[in-house]
Tab-separated table of C-alpha atoms and ligand atoms in Angstrom:
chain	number	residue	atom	x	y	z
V	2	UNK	CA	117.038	-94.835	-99.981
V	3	UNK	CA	119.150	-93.527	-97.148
V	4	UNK	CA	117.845	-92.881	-93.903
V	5	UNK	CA	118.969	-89.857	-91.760
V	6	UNK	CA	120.861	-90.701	-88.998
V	7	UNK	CA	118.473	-90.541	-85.750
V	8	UNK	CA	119.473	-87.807	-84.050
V	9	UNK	CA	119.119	-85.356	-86.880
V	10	UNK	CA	115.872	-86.667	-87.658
V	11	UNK	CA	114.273	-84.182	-84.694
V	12	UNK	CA	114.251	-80.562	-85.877
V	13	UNK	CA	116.487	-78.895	-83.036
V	14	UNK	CA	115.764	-75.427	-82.274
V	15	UNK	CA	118.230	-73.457	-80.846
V	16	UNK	CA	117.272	-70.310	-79.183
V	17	UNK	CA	119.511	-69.613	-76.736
V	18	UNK	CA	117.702	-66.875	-74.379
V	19	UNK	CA	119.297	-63.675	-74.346
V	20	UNK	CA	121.794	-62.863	-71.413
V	21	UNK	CA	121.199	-58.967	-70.151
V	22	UNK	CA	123.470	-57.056	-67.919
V	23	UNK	CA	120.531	-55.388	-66.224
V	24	UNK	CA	119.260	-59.123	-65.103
V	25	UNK	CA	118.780	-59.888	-61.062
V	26	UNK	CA	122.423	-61.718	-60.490
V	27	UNK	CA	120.359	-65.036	-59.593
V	28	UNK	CA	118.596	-64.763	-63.163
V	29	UNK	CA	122.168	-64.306	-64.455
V	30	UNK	CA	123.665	-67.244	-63.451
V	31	UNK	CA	120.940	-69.771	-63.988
V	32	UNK	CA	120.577	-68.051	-67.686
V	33	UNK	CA	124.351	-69.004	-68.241
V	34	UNK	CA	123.801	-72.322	-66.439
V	35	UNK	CA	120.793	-73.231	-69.073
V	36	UNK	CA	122.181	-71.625	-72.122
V	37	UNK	CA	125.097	-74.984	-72.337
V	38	UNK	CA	122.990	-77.284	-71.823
V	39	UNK	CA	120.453	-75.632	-74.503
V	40	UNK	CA	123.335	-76.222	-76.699
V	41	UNK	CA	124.086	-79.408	-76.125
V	42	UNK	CA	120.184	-80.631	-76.377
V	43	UNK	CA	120.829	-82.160	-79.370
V	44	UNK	CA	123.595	-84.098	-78.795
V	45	UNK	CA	123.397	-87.861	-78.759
V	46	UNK	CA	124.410	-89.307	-75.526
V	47	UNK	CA	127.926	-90.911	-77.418
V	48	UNK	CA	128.322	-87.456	-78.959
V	49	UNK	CA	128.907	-85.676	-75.347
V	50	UNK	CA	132.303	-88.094	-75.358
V	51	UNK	CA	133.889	-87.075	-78.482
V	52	UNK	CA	137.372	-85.983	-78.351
V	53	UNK	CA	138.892	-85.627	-82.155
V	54	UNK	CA	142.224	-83.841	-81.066
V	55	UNK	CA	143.727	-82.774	-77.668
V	56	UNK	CA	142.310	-79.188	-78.264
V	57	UNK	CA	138.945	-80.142	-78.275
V	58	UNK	CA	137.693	-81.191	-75.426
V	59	UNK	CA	134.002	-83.381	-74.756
V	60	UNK	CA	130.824	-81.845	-74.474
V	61	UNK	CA	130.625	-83.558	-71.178
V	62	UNK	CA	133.566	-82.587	-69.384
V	63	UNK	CA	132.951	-78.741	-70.265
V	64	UNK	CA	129.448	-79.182	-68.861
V	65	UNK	CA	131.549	-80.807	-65.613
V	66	UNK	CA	134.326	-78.393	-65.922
V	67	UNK	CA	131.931	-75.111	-65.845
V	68	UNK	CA	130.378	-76.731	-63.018
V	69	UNK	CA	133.501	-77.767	-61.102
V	70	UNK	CA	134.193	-74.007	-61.537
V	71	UNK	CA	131.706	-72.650	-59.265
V	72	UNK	CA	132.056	-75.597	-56.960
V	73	UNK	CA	136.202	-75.246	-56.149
V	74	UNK	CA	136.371	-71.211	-56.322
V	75	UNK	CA	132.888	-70.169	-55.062
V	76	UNK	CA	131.080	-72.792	-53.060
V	77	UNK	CA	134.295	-74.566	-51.133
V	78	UNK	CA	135.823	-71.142	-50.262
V	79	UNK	CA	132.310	-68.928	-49.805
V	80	UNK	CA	129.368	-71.615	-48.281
V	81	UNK	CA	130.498	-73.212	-44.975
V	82	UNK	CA	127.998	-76.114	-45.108
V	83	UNK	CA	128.837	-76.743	-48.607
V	84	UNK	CA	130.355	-80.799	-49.212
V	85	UNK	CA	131.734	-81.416	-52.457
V	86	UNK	CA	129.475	-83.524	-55.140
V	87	UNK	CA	132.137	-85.777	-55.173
V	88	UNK	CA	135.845	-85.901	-53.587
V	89	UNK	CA	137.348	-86.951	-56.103
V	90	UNK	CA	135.974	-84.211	-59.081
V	91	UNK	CA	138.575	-82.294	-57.922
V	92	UNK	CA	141.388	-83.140	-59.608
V	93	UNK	CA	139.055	-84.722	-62.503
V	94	UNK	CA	137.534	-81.609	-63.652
V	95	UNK	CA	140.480	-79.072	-62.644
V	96	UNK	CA	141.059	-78.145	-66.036
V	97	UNK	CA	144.754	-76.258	-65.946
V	98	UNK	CA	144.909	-74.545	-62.143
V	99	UNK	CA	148.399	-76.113	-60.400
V	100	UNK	CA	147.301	-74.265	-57.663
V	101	UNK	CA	144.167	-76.579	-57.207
V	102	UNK	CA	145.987	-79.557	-57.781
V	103	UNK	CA	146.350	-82.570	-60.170
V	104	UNK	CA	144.384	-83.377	-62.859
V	105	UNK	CA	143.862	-85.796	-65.462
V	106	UNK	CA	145.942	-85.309	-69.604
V	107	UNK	CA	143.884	-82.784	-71.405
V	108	UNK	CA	144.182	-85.055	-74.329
V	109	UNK	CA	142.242	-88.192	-72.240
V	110	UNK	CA	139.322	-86.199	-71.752
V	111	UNK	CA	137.207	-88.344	-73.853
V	112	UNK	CA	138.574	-91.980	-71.566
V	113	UNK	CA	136.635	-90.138	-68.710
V	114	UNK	CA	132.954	-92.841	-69.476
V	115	UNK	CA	132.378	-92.444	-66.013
V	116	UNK	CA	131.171	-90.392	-64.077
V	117	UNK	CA	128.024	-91.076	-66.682
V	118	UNK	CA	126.650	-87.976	-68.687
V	119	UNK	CA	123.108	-88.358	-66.085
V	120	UNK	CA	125.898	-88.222	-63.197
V	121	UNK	CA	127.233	-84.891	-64.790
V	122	UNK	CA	123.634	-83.696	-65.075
V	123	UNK	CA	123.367	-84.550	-61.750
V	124	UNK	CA	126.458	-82.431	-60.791
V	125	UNK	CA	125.529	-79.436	-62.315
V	126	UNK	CA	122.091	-80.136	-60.584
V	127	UNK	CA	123.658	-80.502	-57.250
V	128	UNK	CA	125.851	-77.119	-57.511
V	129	UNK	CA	122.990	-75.167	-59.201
V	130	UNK	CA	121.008	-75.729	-55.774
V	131	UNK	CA	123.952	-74.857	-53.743
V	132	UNK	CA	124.461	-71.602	-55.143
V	133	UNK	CA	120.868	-70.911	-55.525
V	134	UNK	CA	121.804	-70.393	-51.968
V	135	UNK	CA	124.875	-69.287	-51.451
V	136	UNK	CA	123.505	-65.907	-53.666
V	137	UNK	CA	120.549	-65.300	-51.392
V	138	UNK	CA	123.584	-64.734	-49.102
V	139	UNK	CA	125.771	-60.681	-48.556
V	140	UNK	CA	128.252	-61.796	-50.202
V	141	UNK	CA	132.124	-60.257	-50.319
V	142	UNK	CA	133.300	-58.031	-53.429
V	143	UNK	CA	136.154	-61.032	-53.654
V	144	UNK	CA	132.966	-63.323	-54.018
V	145	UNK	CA	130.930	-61.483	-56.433
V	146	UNK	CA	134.406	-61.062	-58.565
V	147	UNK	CA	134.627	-64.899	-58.844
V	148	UNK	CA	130.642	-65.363	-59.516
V	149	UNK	CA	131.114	-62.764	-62.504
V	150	UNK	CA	134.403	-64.801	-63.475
V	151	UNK	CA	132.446	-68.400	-63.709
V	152	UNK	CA	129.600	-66.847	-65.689
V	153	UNK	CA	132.084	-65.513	-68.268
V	154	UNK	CA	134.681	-68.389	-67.795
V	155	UNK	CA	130.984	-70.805	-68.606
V	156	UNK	CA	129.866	-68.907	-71.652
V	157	UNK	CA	133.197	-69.117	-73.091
V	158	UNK	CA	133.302	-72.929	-72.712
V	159	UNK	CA	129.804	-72.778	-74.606
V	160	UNK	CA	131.527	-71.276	-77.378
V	161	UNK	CA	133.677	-74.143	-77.001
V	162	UNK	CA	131.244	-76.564	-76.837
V	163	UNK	CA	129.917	-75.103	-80.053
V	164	UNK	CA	133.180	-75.601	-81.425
V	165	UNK	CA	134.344	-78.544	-80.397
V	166	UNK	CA	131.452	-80.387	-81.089
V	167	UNK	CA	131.609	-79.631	-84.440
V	168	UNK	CA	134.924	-80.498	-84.516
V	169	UNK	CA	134.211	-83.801	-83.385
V	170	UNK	CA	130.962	-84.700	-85.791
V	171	UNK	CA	133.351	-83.148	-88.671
V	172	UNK	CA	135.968	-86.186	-87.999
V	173	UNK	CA	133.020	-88.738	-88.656
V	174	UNK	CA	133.123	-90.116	-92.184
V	175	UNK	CA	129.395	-89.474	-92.194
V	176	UNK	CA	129.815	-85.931	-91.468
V	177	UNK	CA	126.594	-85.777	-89.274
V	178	UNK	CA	124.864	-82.767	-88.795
V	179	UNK	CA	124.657	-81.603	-84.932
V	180	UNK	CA	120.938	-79.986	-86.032
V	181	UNK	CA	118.715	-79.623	-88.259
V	182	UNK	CA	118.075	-76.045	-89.557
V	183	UNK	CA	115.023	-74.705	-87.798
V	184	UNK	CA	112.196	-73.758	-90.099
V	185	UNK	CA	111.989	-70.382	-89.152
V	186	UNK	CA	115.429	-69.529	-88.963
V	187	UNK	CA	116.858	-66.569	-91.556
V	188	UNK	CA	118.302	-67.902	-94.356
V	189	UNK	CA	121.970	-68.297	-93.845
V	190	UNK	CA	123.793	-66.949	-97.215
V	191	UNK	CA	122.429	-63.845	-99.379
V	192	UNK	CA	123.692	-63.669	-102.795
V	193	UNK	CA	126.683	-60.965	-102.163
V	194	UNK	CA	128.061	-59.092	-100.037
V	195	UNK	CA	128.321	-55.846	-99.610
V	196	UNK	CA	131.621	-54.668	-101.666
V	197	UNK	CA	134.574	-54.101	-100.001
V	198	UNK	CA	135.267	-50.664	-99.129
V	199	UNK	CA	137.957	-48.995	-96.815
V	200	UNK	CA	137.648	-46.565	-93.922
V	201	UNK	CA	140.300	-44.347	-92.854
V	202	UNK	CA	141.516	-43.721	-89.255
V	203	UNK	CA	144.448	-40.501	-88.200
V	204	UNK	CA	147.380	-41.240	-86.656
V	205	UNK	CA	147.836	-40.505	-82.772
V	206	UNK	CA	148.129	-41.690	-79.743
V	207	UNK	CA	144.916	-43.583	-78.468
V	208	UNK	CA	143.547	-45.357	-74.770
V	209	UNK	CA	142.942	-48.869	-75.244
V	210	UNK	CA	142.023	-51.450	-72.436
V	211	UNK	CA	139.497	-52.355	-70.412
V	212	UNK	CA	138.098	-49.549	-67.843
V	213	UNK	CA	134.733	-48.919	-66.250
V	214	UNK	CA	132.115	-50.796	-65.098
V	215	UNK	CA	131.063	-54.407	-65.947
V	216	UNK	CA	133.346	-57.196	-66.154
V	217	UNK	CA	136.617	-57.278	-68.336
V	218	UNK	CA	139.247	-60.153	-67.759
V	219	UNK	CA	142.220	-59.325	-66.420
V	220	UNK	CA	144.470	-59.104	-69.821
V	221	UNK	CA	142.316	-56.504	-71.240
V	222	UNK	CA	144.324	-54.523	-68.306
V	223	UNK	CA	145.235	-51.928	-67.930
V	224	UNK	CA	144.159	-49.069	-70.001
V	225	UNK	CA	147.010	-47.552	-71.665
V	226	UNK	CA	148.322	-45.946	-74.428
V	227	UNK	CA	149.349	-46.705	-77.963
V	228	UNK	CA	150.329	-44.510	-80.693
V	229	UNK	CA	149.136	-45.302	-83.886
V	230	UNK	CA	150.224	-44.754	-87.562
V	231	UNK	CA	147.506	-43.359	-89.825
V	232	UNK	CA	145.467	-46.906	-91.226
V	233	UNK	CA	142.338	-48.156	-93.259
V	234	UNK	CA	140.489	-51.055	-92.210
V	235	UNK	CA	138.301	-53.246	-94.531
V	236	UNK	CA	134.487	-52.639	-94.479
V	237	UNK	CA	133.700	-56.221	-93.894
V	238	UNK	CA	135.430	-59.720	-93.551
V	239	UNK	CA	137.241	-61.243	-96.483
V	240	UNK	CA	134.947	-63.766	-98.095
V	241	UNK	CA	135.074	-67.254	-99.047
V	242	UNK	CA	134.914	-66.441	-102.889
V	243	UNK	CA	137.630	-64.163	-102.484
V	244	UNK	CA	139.622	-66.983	-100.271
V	245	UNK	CA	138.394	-69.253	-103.336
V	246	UNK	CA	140.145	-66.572	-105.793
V	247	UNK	CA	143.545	-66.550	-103.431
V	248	UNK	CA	143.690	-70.632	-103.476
V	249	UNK	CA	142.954	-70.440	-107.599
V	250	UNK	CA	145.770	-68.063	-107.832
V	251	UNK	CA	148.165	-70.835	-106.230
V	252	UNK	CA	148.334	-69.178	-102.647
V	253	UNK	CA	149.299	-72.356	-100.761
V	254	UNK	CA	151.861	-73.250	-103.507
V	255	UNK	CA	154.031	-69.488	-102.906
V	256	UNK	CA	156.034	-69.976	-100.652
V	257	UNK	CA	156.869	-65.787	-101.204
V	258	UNK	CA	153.644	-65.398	-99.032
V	259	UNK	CA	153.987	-67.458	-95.889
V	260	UNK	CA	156.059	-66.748	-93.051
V	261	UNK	CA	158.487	-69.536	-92.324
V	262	UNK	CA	156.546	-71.543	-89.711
V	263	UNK	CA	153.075	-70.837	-92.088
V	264	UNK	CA	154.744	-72.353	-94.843
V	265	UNK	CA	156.167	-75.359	-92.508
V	266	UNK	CA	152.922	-75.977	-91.214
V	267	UNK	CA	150.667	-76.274	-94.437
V	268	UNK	CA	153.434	-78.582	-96.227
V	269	UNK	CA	153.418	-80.868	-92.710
V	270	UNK	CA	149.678	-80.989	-92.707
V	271	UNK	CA	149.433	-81.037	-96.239
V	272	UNK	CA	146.635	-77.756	-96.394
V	273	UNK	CA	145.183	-76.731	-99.618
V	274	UNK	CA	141.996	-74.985	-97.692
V	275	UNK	CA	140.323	-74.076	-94.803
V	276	UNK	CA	139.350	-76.361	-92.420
V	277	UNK	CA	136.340	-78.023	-92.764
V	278	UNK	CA	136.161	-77.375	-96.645
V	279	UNK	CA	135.912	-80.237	-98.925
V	280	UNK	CA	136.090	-80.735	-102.928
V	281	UNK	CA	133.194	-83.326	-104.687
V	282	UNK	CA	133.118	-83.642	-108.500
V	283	UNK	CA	134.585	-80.072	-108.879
V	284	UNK	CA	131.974	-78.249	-106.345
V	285	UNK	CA	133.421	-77.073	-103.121
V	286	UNK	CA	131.135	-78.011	-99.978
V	287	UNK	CA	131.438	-76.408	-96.379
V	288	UNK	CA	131.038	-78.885	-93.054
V	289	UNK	CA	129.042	-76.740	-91.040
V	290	UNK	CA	126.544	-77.747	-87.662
V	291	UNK	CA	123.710	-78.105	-90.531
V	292	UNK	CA	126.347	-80.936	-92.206
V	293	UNK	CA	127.644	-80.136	-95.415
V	294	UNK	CA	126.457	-77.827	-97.425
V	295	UNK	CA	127.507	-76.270	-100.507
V	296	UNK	CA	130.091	-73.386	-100.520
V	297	UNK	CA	128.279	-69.934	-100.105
V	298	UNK	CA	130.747	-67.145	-101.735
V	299	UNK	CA	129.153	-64.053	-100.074
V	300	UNK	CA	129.839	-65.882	-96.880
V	301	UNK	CA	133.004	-64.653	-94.438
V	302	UNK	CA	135.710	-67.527	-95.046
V	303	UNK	CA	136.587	-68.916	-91.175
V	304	UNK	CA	138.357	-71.959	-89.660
V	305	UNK	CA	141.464	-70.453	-90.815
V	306	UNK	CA	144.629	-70.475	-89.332
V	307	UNK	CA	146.876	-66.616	-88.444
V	308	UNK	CA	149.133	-68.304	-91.236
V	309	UNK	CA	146.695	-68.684	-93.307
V	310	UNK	CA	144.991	-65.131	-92.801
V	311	UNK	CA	148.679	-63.349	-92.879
V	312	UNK	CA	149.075	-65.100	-96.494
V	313	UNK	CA	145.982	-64.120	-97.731
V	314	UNK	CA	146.587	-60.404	-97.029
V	315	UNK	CA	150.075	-60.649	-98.406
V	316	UNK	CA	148.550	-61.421	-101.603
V	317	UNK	CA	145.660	-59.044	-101.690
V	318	UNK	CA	148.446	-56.483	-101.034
V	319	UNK	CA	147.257	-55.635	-97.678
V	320	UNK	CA	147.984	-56.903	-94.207
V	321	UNK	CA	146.224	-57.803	-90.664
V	322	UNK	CA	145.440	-55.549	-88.126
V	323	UNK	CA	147.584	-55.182	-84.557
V	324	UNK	CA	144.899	-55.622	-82.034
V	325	UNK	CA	144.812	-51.628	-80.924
V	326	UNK	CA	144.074	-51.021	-84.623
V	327	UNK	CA	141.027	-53.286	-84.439
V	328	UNK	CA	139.921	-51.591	-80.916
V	329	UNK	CA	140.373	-47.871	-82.047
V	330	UNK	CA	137.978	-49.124	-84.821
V	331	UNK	CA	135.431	-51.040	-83.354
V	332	UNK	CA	135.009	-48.565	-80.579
V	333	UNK	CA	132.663	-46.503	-83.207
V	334	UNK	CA	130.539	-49.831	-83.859
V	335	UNK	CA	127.561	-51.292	-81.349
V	336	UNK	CA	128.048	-54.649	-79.963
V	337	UNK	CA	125.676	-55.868	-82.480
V	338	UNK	CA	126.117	-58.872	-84.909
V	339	UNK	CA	125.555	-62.654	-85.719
V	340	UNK	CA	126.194	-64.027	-82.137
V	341	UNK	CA	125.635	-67.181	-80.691
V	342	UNK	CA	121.806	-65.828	-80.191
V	343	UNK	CA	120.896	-65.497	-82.942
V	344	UNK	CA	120.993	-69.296	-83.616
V	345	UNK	CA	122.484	-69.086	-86.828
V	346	UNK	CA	125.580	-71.099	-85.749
V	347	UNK	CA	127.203	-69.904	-88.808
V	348	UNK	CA	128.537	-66.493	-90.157
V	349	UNK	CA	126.546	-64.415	-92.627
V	350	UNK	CA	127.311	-62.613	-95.666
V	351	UNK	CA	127.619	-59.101	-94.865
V	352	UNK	CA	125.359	-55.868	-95.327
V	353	UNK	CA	125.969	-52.014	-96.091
V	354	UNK	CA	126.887	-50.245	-92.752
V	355	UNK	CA	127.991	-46.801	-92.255
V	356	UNK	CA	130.873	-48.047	-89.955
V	357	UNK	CA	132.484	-51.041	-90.316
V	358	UNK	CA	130.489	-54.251	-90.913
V	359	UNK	CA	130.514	-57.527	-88.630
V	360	UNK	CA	133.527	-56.169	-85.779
V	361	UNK	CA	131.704	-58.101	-83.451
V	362	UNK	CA	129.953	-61.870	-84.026
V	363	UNK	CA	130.529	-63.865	-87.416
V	364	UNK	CA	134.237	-65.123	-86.778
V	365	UNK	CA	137.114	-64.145	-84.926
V	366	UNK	CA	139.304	-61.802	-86.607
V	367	UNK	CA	143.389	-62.401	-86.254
V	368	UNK	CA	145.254	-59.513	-85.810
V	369	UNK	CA	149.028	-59.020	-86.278
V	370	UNK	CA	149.455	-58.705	-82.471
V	371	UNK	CA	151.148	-61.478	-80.153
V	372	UNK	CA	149.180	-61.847	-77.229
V	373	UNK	CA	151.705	-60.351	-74.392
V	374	UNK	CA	150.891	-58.409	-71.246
V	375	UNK	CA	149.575	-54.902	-71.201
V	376	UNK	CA	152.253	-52.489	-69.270
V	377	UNK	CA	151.563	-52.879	-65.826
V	378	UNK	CA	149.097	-56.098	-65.910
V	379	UNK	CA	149.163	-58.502	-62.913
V	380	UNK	CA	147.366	-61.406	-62.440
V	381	UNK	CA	145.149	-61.889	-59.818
V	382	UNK	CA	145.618	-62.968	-56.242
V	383	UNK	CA	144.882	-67.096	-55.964
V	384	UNK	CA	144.396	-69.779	-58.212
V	385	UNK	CA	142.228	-67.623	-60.651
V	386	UNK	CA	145.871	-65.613	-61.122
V	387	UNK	CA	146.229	-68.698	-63.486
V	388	UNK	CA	143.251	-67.829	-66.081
V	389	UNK	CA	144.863	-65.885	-68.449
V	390	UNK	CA	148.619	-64.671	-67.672
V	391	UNK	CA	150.480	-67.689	-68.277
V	392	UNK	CA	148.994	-68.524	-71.860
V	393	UNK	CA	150.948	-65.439	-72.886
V	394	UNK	CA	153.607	-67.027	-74.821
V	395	UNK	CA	153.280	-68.387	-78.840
V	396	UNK	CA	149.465	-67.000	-79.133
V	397	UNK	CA	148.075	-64.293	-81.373
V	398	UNK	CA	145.312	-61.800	-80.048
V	399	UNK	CA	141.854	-62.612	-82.030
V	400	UNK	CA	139.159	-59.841	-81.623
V	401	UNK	CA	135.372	-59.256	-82.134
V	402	UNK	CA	133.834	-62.508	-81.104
V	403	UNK	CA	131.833	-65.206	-83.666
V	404	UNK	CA	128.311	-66.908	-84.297
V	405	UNK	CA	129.294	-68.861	-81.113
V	406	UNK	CA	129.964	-66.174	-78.828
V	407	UNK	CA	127.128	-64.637	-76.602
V	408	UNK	CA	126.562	-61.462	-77.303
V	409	UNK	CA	126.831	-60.325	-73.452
V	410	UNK	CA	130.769	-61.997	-73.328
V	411	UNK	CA	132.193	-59.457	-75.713
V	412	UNK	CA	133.101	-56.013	-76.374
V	413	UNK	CA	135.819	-54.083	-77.847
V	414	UNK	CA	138.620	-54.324	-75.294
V	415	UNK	CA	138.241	-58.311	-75.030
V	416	UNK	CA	141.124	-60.249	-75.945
V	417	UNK	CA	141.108	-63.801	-77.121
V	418	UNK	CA	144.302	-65.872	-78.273
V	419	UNK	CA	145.200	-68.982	-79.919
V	420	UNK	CA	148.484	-70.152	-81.379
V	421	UNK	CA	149.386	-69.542	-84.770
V	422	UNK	CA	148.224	-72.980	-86.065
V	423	UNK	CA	144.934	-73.004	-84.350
V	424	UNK	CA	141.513	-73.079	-86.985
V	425	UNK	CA	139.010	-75.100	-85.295
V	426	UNK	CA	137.074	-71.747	-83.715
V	427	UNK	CA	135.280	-69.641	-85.926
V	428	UNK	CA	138.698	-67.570	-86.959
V	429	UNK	CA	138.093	-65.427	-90.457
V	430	UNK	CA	140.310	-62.096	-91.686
V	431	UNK	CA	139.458	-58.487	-92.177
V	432	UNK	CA	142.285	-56.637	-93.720
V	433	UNK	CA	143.679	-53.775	-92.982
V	434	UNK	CA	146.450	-51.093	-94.563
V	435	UNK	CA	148.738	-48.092	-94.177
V	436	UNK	CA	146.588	-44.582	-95.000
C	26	FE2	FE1	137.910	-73.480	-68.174
């Protein structure tokens, strides 16, 4: 008889604690600070190292990254007494800011065995203490800008965490599970979901952007706006069955429904499915953080590529959203879904709603739209100018969030982006139509 592999053997419970707006800014920042390394609790020591592709980046140098974060644009510039951890972190933790300075290949993140994960730990210890301090200081607007920027620029490298680890347990031959489901977790599949039903929006011309209070990143800037053609968006996400019932019908052997590069791509990397899905004796299994499991059909299909998402609603005779689409639509709908909170790690069938189902949590949804500036954006004064402004070139706008995301990083204006290819985040499709 088998055994399992040790560290699945603990039951891991993950419960990330909720992040609220309305927290003291102290209780903020150390709830961000604990939520990644909550999720990377059960990781194995060797798992914090793995680095299956250049995209995906170790466990351990996002917990050093999010750290270094703080430490270069907050403590160095805002806390006089402040001395670095470490001279040399740097350049080893800079992640893509020329202005900062040098910095190691992304795709030799995982060569990086020292400094040693309790070293990182360490770190994150170290910086933790110093800006315990530095916000019992009266601090400047500029200061309080960047503090808001790090918690939101940390949570989004736990989604990545999330995502990359599984990533990198995937690529095992032993597909290992990074936890074992909780007992008292909801069960993650019902037996369908809710059928597929279309609501209508008018034409006009529409604001879309980020304004008010809170935090928004700069390329949800500035409110504008867009005039729209009457459309219909879908009810819910496409489903895996219904994926399953595209791939029966041949849809990765017409090349009538690709776009050029879509149909280059899956012939290079020889795709016949989403990522992570996997055919034994006949039965189609999922890889998910739970290891493999069986393929649920009610379940939202994700870990697809735009390509793959733009064929798919070429066949079902629809197409993808653009991005203001999406945001006209999910302004009706509360910031409410399958987040990274609710521990399910995985999206969930969908229910009836009145308005649209799952716009935010579950997966990412690609839109039609190529991530380009708003009219008018600029990028911010300093190093941080670099966050978001010069990705936008060969990306595509994803909206809504995923299982991964916390439910305090998103909201309707927020803008995410990935190249065309990209499938390793939790990326599904809702379609959408002409009135
Ligand atoms: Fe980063």
């Amino acid at each position: 008889m088998s055994r399992p592999l040790a560290h699945a053997t603990v039951e891991a419970e993950f419960a990330a604690p909720a992040f609220q707006q309305e927290l003291p800014l102290l209780q903020r920042y150390l709830t961000v600070r604990d939520t990644s390394m909550q999720i990377c609790a059960p990781l194995a020591v060797e798992d914090h190292s793995l680095q299956p592709m250049p995209d995906a980046s170790p466990a351990k140098w996002h917990l050093a990254h999010t750290t270094w974060f703080f430490e270069t644009f907050l403590l160095s510039e805002y806390m006089q007494e402040f001395r670095p951890f470490h001279p040399a972190f740097r350049n080893l933790f800079n992640s893509y800011y020329n202005a900062v300075g040098d910095r190691p290949l992304r795709a030799l993140r995982h060569v990086l065995s020292r400094p040693s994960l309790e070293e990182v730990h360490a770190y994150r210890i170290y910086v933790d203490e110093a800006m315990v301090h530095l916000l019992s200081l009266e601090l400047p607007s500029a200061a309080r800008d960047l503090l808001a920027l790090g918690m939101n620029h940390e949570q989004q490298h736990q989604e990545l965490i999330v995502t990359d680890v599984k990533n990198g347990l995937w690529a095992n031959p032993l597909r290992p599970a990074y936890r074992i489901k909780p007992q008292h977790a909801t069960p993650t599949h019902t037996n369908a979901a809710a059928s597929l039903e279309w609501h209508s929006f008018a034409d006009g011309v529409y604001s879309v952007g980020f304004e008010g209070a809170g935090f928004g990143f700069d390329n949800e800037g500035p409110r504008h706006k867009v005039y729209l053609e009457a459309f219909r968006l879908a009810s819910r996400l496409v489903t895996n069955g219904e994926y399953l019932d595209f791939m029966r019908d041949g849809g990765y052997s017409n090349a009538r429904l690709w776009l050029s590069d879509g149909w280059d791509c899956i012939r290079n990397n020889q795709w016949m499915a989403p990522l992570y899905w996997e055919q034994r004796d006949g039965q189609w299994w999922n890889y998910t953080l739970e290891g493999m499991q069986p393929l649920q059909l009610s379940e939202p299909v994700c870990h697809v590529s735009f390509y793959e998402a733009d064929a798919f609603a070429r066949w079902a005779g629809a197409r993808l959203a653009s991005e203001f689409e999406w945001e006209v639509a999910a302004r009706s709908c509360p910031v409410a879904g399958n987040f990274l909170e609710s521990g399910a790690l995985h999206p969930q069938a969908a229910g009836h709603t009145e308005s649209p189902a799952q716009m935010f949590g579950d997966a990412w949804e690609w839109t039609a739209s190529p991530y380009v500036a708003y009219p008018g954006f600029k990028p911010a004064a300093g190093a941080v100018g670099e966050y978001n402004g010069k990705f936008m070139c060969n990306q595509m706008v994803l909206r809504g969030g995923s299982c991964a995301t916390p439910q305090s990083h998103i909201r309707a204006s927020y803008r995410n982006f990935f190249p065309p290819h990209a499938r390793w985040q939790f990326m599904g499709v809702r379609l959408a139509n002409g009135d």
